[in-house]
Short mmCIF file of C-alpha atoms and ligand atoms in Angstrom, two decimals:
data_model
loop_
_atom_site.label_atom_id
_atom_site.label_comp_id
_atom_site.label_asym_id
_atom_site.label_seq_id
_atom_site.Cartn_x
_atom_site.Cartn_y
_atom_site.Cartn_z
CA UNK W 307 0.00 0.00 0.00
CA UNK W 308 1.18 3.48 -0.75
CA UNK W 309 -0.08 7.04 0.51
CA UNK W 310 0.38 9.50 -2.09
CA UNK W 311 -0.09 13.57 -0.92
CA UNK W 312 -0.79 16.39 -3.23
CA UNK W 313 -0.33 20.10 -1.81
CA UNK W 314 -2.32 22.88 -3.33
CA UNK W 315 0.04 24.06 -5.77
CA UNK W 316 -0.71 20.85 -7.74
CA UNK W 317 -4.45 20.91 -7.71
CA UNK W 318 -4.57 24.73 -7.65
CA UNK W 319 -6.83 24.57 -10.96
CA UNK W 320 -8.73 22.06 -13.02
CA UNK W 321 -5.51 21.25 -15.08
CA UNK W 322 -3.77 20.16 -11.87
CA UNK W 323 -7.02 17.91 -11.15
CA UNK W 324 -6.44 16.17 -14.43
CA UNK W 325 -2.67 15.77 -13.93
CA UNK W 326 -3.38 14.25 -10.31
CA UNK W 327 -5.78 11.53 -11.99
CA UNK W 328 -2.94 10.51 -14.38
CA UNK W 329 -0.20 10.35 -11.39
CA UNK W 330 -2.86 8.14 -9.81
CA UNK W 331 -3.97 5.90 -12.65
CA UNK W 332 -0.34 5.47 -12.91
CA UNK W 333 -0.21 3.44 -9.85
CA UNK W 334 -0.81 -0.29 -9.53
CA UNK W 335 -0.96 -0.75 -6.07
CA UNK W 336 -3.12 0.04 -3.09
CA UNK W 337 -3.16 3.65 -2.77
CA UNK W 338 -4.37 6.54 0.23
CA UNK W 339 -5.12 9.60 -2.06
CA UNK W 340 -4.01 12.90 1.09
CA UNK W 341 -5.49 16.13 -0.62
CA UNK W 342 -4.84 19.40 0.64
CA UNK W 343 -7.28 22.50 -0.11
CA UNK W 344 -6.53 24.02 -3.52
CA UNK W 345 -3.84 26.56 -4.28
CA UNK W 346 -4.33 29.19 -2.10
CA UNK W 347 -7.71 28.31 -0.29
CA UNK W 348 -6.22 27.99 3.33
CA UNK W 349 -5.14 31.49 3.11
CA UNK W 350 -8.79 32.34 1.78
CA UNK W 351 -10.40 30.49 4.58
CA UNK W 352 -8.42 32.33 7.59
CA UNK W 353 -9.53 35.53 5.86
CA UNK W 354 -12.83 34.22 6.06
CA UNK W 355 -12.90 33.53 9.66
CA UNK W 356 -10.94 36.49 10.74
CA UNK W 357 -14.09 38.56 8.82
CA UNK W 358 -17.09 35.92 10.63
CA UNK W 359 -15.29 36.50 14.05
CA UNK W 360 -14.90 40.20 13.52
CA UNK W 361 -18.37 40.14 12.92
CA UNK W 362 -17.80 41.94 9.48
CA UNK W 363 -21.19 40.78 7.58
CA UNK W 364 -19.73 42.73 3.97
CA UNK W 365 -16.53 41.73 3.79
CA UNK W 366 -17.60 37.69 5.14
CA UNK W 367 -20.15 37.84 1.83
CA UNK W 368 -17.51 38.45 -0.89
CA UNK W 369 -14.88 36.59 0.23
CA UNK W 370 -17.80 33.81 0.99
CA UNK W 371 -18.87 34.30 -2.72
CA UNK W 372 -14.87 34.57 -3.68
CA UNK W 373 -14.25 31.21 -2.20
CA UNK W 374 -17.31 29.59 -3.60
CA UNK W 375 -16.69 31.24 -7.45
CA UNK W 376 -13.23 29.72 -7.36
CA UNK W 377 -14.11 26.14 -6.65
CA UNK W 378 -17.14 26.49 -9.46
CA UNK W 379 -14.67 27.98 -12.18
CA UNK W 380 -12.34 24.82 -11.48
CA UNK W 381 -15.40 21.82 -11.83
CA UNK W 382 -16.02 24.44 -14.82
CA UNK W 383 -13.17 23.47 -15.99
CA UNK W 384 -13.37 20.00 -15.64
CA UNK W 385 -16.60 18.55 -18.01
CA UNK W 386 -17.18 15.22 -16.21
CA UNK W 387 -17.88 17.00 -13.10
CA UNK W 388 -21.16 19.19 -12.21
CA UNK W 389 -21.50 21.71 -9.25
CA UNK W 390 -23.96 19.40 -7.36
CA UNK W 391 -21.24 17.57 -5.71
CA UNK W 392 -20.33 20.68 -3.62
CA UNK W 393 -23.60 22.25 -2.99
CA UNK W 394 -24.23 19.95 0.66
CA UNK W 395 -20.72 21.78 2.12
CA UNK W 396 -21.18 25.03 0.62
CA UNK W 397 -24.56 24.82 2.61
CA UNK W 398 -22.85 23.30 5.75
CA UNK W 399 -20.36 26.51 4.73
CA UNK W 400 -23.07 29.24 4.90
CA UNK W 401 -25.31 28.12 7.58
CA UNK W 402 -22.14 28.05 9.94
CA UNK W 403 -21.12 31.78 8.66
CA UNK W 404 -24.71 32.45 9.56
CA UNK W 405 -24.44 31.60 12.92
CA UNK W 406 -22.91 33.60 15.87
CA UNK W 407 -19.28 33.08 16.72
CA UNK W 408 -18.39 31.42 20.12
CA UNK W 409 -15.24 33.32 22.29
CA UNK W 410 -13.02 30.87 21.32
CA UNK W 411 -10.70 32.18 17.94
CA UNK W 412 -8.99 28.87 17.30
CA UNK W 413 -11.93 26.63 18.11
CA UNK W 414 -14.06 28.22 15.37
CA UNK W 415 -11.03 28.63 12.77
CA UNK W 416 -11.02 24.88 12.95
CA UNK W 417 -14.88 24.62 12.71
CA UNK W 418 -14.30 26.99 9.16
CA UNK W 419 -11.24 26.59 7.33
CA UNK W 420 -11.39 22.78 6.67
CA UNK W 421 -13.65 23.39 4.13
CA UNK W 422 -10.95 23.78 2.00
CA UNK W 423 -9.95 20.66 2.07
CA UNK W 424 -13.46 18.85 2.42
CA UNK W 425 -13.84 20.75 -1.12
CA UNK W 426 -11.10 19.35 -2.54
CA UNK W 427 -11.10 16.17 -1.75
CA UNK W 428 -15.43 15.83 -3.38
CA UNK W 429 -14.60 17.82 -6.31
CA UNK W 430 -11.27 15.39 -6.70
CA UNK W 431 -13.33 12.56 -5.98
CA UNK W 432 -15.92 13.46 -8.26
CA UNK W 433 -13.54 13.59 -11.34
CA UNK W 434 -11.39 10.25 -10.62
CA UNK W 435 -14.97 8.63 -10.18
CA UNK W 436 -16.09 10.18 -13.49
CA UNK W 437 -12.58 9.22 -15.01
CA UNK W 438 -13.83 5.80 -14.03
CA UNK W 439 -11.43 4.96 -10.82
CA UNK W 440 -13.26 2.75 -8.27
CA UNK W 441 -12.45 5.73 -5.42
CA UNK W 442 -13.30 6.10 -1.75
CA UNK W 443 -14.27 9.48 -0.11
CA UNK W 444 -12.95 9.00 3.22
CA UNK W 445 -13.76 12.06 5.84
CA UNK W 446 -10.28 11.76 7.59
CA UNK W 447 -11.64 13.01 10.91
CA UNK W 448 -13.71 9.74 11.62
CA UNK W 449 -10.13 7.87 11.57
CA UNK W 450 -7.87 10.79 12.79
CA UNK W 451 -8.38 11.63 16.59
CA UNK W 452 -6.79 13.96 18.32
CA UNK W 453 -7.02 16.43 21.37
CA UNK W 454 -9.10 19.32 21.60
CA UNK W 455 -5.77 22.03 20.93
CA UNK W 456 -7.19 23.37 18.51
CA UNK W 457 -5.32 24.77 15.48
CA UNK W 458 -2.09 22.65 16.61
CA UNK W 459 -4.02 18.96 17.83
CA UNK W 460 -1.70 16.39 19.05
CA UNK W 461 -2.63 13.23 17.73
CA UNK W 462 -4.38 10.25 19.71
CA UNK W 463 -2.09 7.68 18.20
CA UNK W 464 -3.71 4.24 19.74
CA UNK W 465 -6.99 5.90 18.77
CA UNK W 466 -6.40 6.50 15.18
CA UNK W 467 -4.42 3.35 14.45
CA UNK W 468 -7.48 1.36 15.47
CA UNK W 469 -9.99 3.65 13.63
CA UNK W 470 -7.47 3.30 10.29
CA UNK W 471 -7.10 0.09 10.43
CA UNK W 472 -10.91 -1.08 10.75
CA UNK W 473 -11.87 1.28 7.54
CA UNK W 474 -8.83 -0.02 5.85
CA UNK W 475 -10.02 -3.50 5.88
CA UNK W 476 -13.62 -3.21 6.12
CA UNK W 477 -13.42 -1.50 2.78
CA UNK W 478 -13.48 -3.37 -0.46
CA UNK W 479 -12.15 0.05 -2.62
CA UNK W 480 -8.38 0.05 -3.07
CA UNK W 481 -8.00 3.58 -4.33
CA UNK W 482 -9.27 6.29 -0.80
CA UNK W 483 -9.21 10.22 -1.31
CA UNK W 484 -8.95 11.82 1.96
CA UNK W 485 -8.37 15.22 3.50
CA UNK W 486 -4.88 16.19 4.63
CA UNK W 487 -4.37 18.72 7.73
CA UNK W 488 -7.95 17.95 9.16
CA UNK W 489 -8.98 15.29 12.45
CA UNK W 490 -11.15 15.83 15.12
CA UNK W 491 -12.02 15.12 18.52
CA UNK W 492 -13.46 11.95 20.25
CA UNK W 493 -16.28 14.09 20.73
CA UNK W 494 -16.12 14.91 16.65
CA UNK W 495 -15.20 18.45 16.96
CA UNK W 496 -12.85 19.51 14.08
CA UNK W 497 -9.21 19.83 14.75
CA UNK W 498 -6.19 20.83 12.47
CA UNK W 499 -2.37 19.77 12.89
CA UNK W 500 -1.36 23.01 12.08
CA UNK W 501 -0.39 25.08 8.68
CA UNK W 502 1.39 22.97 5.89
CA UNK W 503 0.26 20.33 7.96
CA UNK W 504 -1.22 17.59 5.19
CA UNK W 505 2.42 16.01 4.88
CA UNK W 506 1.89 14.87 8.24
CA UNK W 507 -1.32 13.20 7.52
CA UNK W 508 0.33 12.02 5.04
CA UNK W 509 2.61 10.64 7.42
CA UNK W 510 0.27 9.18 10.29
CA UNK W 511 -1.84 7.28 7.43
CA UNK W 512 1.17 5.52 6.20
CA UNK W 513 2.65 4.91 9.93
CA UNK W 514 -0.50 3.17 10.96
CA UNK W 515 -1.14 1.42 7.57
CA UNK W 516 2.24 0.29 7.20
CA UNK W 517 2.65 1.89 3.93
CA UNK W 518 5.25 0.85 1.44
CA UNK W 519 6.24 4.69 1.19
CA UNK W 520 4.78 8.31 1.57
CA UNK W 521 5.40 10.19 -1.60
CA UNK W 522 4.47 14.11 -1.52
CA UNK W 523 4.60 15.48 -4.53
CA UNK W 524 6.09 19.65 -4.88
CA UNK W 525 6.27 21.64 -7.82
CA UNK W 526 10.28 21.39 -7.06
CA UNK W 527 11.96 18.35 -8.26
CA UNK W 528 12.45 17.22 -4.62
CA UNK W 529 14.07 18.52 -2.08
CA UNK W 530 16.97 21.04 -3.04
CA UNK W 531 19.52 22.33 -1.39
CA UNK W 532 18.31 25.58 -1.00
CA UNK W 533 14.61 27.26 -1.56
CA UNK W 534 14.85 27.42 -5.56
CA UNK W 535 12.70 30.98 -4.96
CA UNK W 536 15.48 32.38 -3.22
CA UNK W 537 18.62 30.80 -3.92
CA UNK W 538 18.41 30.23 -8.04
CA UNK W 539 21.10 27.69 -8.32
CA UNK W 540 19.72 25.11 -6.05
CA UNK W 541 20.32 21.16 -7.00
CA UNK W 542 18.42 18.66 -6.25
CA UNK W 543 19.60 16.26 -3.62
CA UNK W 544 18.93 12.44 -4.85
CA UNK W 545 19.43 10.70 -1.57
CA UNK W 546 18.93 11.77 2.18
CA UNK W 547 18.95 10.52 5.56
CA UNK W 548 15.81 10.70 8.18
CA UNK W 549 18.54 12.47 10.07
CA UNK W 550 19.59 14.67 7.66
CA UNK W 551 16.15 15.94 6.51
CA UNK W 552 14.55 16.57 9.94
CA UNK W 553 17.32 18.94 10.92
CA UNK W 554 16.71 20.86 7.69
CA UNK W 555 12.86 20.76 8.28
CA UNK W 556 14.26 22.01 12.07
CA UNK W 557 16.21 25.19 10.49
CA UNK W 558 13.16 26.12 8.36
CA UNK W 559 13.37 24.41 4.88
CA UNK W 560 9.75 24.95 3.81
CA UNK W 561 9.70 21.66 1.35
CA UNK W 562 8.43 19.30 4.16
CA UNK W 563 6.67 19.61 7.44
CA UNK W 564 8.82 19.13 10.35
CA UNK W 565 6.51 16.66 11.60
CA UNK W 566 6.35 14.41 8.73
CA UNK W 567 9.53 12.20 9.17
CA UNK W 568 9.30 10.86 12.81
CA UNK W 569 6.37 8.62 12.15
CA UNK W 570 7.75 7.70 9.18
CA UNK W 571 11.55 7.20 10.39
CA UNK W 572 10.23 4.84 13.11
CA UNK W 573 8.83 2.32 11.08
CA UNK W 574 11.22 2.71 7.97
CA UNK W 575 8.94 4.41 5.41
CA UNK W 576 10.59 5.69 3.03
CA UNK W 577 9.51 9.68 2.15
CA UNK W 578 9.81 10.29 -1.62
CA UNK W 579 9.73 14.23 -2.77
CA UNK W 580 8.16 13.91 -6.44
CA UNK W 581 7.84 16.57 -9.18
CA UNK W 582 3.88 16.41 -10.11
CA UNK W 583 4.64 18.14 -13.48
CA UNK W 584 7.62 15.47 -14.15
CA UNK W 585 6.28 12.56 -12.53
CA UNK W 586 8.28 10.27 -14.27
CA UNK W 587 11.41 11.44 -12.68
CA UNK W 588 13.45 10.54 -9.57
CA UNK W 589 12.92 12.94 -6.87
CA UNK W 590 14.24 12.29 -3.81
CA UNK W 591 14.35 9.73 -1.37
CA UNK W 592 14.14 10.25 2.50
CA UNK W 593 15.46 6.84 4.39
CA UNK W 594 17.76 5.20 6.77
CA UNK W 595 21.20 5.71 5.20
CA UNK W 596 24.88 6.36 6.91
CA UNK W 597 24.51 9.29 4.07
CA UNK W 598 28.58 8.92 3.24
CA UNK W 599 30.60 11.37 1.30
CA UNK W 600 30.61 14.63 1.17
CA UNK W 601 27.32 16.44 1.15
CA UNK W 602 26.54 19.66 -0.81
CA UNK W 603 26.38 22.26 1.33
CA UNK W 604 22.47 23.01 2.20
CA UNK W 605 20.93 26.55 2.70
CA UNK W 606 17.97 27.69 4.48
CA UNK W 607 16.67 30.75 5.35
CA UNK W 608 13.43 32.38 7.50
CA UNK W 609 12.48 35.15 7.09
CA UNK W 610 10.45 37.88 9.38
CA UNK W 611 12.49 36.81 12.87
CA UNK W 612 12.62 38.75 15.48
CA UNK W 613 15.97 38.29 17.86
CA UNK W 614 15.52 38.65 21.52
CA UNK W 615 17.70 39.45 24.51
CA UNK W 616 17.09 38.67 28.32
CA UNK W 617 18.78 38.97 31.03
CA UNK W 618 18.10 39.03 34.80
CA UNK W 619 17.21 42.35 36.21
CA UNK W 620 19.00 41.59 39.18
CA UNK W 621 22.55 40.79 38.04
CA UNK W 622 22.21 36.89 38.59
CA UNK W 623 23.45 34.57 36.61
CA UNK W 624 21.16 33.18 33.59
CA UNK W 625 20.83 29.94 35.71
CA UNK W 626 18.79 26.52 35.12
CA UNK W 627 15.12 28.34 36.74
CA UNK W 628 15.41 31.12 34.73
CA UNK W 629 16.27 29.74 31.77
CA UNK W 630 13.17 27.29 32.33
CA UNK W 631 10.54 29.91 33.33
CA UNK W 632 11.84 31.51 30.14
CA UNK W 633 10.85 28.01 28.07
CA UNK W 634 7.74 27.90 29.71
CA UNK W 635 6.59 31.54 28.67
CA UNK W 636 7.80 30.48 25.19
CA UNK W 637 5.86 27.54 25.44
CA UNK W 638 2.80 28.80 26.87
CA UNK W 639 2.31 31.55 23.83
CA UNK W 640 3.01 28.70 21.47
CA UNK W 641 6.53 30.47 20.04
CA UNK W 642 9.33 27.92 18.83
CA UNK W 643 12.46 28.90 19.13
CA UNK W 644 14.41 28.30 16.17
CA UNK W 645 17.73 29.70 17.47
CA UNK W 646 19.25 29.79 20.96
CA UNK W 647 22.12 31.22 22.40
CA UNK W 648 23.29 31.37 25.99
CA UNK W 649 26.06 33.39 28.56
CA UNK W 650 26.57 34.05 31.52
CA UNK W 651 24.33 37.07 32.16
CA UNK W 652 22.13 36.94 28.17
CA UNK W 653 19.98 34.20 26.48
CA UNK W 654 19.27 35.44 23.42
CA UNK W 655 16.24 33.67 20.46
CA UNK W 656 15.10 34.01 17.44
CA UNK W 657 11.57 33.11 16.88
CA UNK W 658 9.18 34.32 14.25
CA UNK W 659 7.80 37.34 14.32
CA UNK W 660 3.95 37.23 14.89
CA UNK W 661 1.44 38.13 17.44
CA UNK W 662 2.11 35.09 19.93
CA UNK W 663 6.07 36.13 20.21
CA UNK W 664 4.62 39.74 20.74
CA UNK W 665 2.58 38.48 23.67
CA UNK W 666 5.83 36.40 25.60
CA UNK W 667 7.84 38.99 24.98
CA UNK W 668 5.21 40.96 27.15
CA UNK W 669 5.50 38.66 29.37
CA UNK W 670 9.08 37.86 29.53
CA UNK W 671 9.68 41.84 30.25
CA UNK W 672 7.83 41.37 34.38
CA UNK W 673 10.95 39.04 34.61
CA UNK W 674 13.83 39.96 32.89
CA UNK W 675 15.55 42.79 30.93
CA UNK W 676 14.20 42.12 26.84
CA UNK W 677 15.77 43.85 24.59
CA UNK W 678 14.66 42.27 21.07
CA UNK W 679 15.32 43.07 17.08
CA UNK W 680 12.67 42.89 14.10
CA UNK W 681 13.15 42.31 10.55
CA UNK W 682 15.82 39.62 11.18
CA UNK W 683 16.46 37.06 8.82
CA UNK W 684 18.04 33.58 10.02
CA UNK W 685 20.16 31.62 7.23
CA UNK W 686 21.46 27.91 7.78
CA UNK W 687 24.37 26.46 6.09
CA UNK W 688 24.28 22.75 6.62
CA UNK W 689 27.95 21.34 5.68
CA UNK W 690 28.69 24.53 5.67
CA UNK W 691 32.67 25.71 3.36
CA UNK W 692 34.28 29.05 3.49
CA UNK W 693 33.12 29.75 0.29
CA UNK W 694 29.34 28.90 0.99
CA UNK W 695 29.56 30.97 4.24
CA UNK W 696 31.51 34.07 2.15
CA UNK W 697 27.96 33.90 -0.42
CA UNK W 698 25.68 34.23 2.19
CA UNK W 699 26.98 36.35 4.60
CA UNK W 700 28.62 39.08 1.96
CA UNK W 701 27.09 42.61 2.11
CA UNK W 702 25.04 41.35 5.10
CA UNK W 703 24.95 42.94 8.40
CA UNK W 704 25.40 40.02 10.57
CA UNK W 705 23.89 40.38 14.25
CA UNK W 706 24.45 37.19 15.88
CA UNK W 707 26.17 33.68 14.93
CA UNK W 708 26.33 30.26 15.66
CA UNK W 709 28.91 27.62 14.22
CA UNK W 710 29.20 23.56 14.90
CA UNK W 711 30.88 21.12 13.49
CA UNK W 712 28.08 20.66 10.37
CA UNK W 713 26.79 24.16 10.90
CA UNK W 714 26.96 27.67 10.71
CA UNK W 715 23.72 30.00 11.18
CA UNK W 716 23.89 33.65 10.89
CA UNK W 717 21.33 36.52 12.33
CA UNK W 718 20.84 38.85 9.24
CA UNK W 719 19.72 42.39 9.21
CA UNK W 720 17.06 42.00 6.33
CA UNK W 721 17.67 43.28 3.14
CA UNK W 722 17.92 41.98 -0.51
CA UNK W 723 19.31 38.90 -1.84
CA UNK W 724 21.45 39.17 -4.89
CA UNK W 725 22.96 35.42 -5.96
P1 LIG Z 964 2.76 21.91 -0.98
O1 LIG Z 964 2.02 22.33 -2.21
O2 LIG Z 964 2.94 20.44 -0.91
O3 LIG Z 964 2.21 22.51 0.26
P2 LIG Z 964 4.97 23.62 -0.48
O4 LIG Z 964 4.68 24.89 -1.21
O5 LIG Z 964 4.72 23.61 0.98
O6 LIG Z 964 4.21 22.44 -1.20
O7 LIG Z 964 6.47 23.17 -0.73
C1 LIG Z 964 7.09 23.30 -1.97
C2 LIG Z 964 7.91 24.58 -2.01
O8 LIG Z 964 8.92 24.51 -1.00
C3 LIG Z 964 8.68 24.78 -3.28
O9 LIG Z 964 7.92 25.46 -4.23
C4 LIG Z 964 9.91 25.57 -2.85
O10 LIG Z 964 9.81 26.93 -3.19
C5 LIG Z 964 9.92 25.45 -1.34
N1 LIG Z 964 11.20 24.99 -0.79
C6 LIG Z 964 11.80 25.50 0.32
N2 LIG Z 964 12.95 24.89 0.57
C7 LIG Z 964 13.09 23.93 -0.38
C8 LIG Z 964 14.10 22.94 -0.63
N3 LIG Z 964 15.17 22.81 0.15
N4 LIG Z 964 13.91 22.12 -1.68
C9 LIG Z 964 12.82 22.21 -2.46
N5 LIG Z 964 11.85 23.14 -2.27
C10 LIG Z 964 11.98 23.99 -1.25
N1 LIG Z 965 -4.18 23.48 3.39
C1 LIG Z 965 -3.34 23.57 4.59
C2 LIG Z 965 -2.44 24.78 4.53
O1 LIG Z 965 -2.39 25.45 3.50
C3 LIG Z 965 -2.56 22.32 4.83
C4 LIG Z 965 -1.50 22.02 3.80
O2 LIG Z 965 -1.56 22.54 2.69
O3 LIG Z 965 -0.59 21.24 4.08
O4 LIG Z 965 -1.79 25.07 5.50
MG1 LIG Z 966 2.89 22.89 2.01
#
């Protein structure tokens, strides 16, 4: 059995639809069809729910209308398939807009913005069905349970296996479509795993199926060694490590979500990072591997970080309690830290810069002396050389640093990249 995942770039109109059905038709085997919402409709959605908890009635309408003209210009575009299929959640859609918004932000952006991929996944479903592919719908949050954090769940692993594995062999189909990023509650209230986070179904369907492999497939060839959008001369990298590939999802590279490999790496699944428009070709492949010889050097960079200082107001040493009251403000707010650095009398981090960091930082400052930096920029340089470090950091103004052995990241004053 194999579990296939498609992000929105690749089903972002009805040409992508009809590309998908040929990647699938191409496979003999078993297959677990993970969707995501199409091209940019997550983004849409959040703007819809920002608008329905603002109470905004105007604005909620035409991006309502927006959201719905979208997904009837792509079945436009696809003969075989008629409106009808959609009309039930476009309903569902309204009558929830319709109703009044509870307190709770991230409760109801989970009640709203898996639409996206509920649409999807029927108008997908509709075509293969009409392409004549014996297909499942599956509603992925009867079989994925999690807790009730809503916007982030955590998965109920014992739960889920058991739930995947009855549908799996009650059902005679051999081909499923299903929702990526979506689950719910034991009580069926809607979770998500977080943004960019239908790898990782991808991921927990073939961990509990036992999947031959997960293969995602990008609009990149697979997995660079660098962001193509930034860094022009990337290459693609044939072969990786599980090790190897979670650190770079830890630093920031975009191409995978970080929490895609572990369920994977622990039962040996191999990850393969496919090109939807060149299907044919390699990709890469994510496995077990001592990964000898000399690796290219690997760049990534985040954008938008913000670089804070603390230190004790009282002259005391940055000691084991402060340092964890600092993690569990971090934690509490829901900031990771994706750089740390630590002396005697300063622990410095760079997070991203967004509303939640705003809100520790608030926080942090009852406690400690903050000083903090925006519009930072955090490159990587995996297997880092001289002459790798020398590209990246030329021109730049560098404000903090941190080299290992395999390693070297830099804090960057933001400005533009010229390669
Ligand atoms: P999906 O449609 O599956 O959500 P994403 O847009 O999340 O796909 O991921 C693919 C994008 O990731 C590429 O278009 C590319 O710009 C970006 N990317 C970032 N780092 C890398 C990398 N190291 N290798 C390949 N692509 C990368
Ligand atoms: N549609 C969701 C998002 O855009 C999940 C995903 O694409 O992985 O974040
Ligand atoms: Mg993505």
């Amino acid at each position: 059995m194999r579990v296939f995942k498609f992000g929105g770039a690749s089903v972002k109109d009805a040409a992508g639809v009809r590309n998908l059905a040929e990647i699938v038709k191409g496979c003999n085997d078993e297959l677990f069809v993970v969707v995501s919402a199409m091209g940019k409709t997550t983004n849409a959605m959040e703007a819809i729910v920002e608008a329905y908890m603002k109470g905004d009635k105007p604005k909620l309408e035409e991006r309502y209308e927006a959201l719905k003209n979208y997904h009837v210009q792509i079945i436009d575009g696809l003969t075989e398939v008629g409106t009808s299929c959609i009309e039930t959640l476009l309903q569902q859609l309204k009558a929830k807009l319709e109703s009044e918004p509870s307190l709770n932000y991230d409760f109801e952006y989970d009640q709203i913005v898996p639409y996206g991929e509920l649409l999807s996944t029927t108008i997908i479903n509709a075509y293969l069905a009409a392409d004549g592919l014996n297909t499942e719908w599956l509603d992925i949050r009867r079989y994925i349970r999690t807790d009730d954090t809503y916007r982030s769940a955590n998965v109920n692993w014992e739960l889920t296996s058991r739930l995947m594995k009855e549908a799996y062999v009650a059902s005679e189909k051999r081909v499923f479509i299903t929702q990526g990023f979506i689950a719910s509650t034991e009580n069926n209230l809607t979770t998500t795993l977080g943004r960019e986070g239908s790898d990782y179904t991808g991921a927990i369907i073939a961990h509990v199926l036992d999947a031959d492999y997960l293969a995602i497939w990008k609009d990149v060839p697979g997995v660079l060694n660098a962001d193509p959008r930034w860094y022009p001369k990337a290459s693609k990298i044939d072969e990786l490590s599980y090790w190897e590939a979670i650190e770079l999802t830890y630093y920031g590279a975009q191409v995978i979500h970080p929490k895609t490999l572990k369920p994977l790496q622990n039962k040996q699944i191999p990850l393969l990072v496919k090109s939807f428009v060149e299907p044919h070709n390699e990709g890469t492949v994510i496995k077990t591997s001592e990964q000898s010889g000399e690796l290219l050097p690997i760049y990534v960079l985040k954008c938008n970080q913000v670089l804070i200082s603390m230190s004790p107001k009282d002259f005391s040493f940055i000691i084991e309690e402060s340092l964890s009251d600092i993690f569990h403000i971090f934690s509490k707010h829901r900031v990771s830290l994706n750089m740390m650095q630590t002396s005697a009398l300063n622990f410095s981090v760079c997070a991203d810069d967004n509303k939640y960091v705003k809100a520790a930082i608030e926080e942090l400052q009852k406690q400690f002396d903050v000083r903090y930096n925006e519009n930072m920029e955090l490159v990587t340089i995996r297997h880092y050389t001289d002459a790798a470090i020398d590209e990246v950091i030329a021109g730049k103004e560098v404000v903090d640093s941190q080299v290992s052995r395999k390693t070297a990241r830099y804090v960057l004053k933001a400005s533009e990249w010229q390669f």
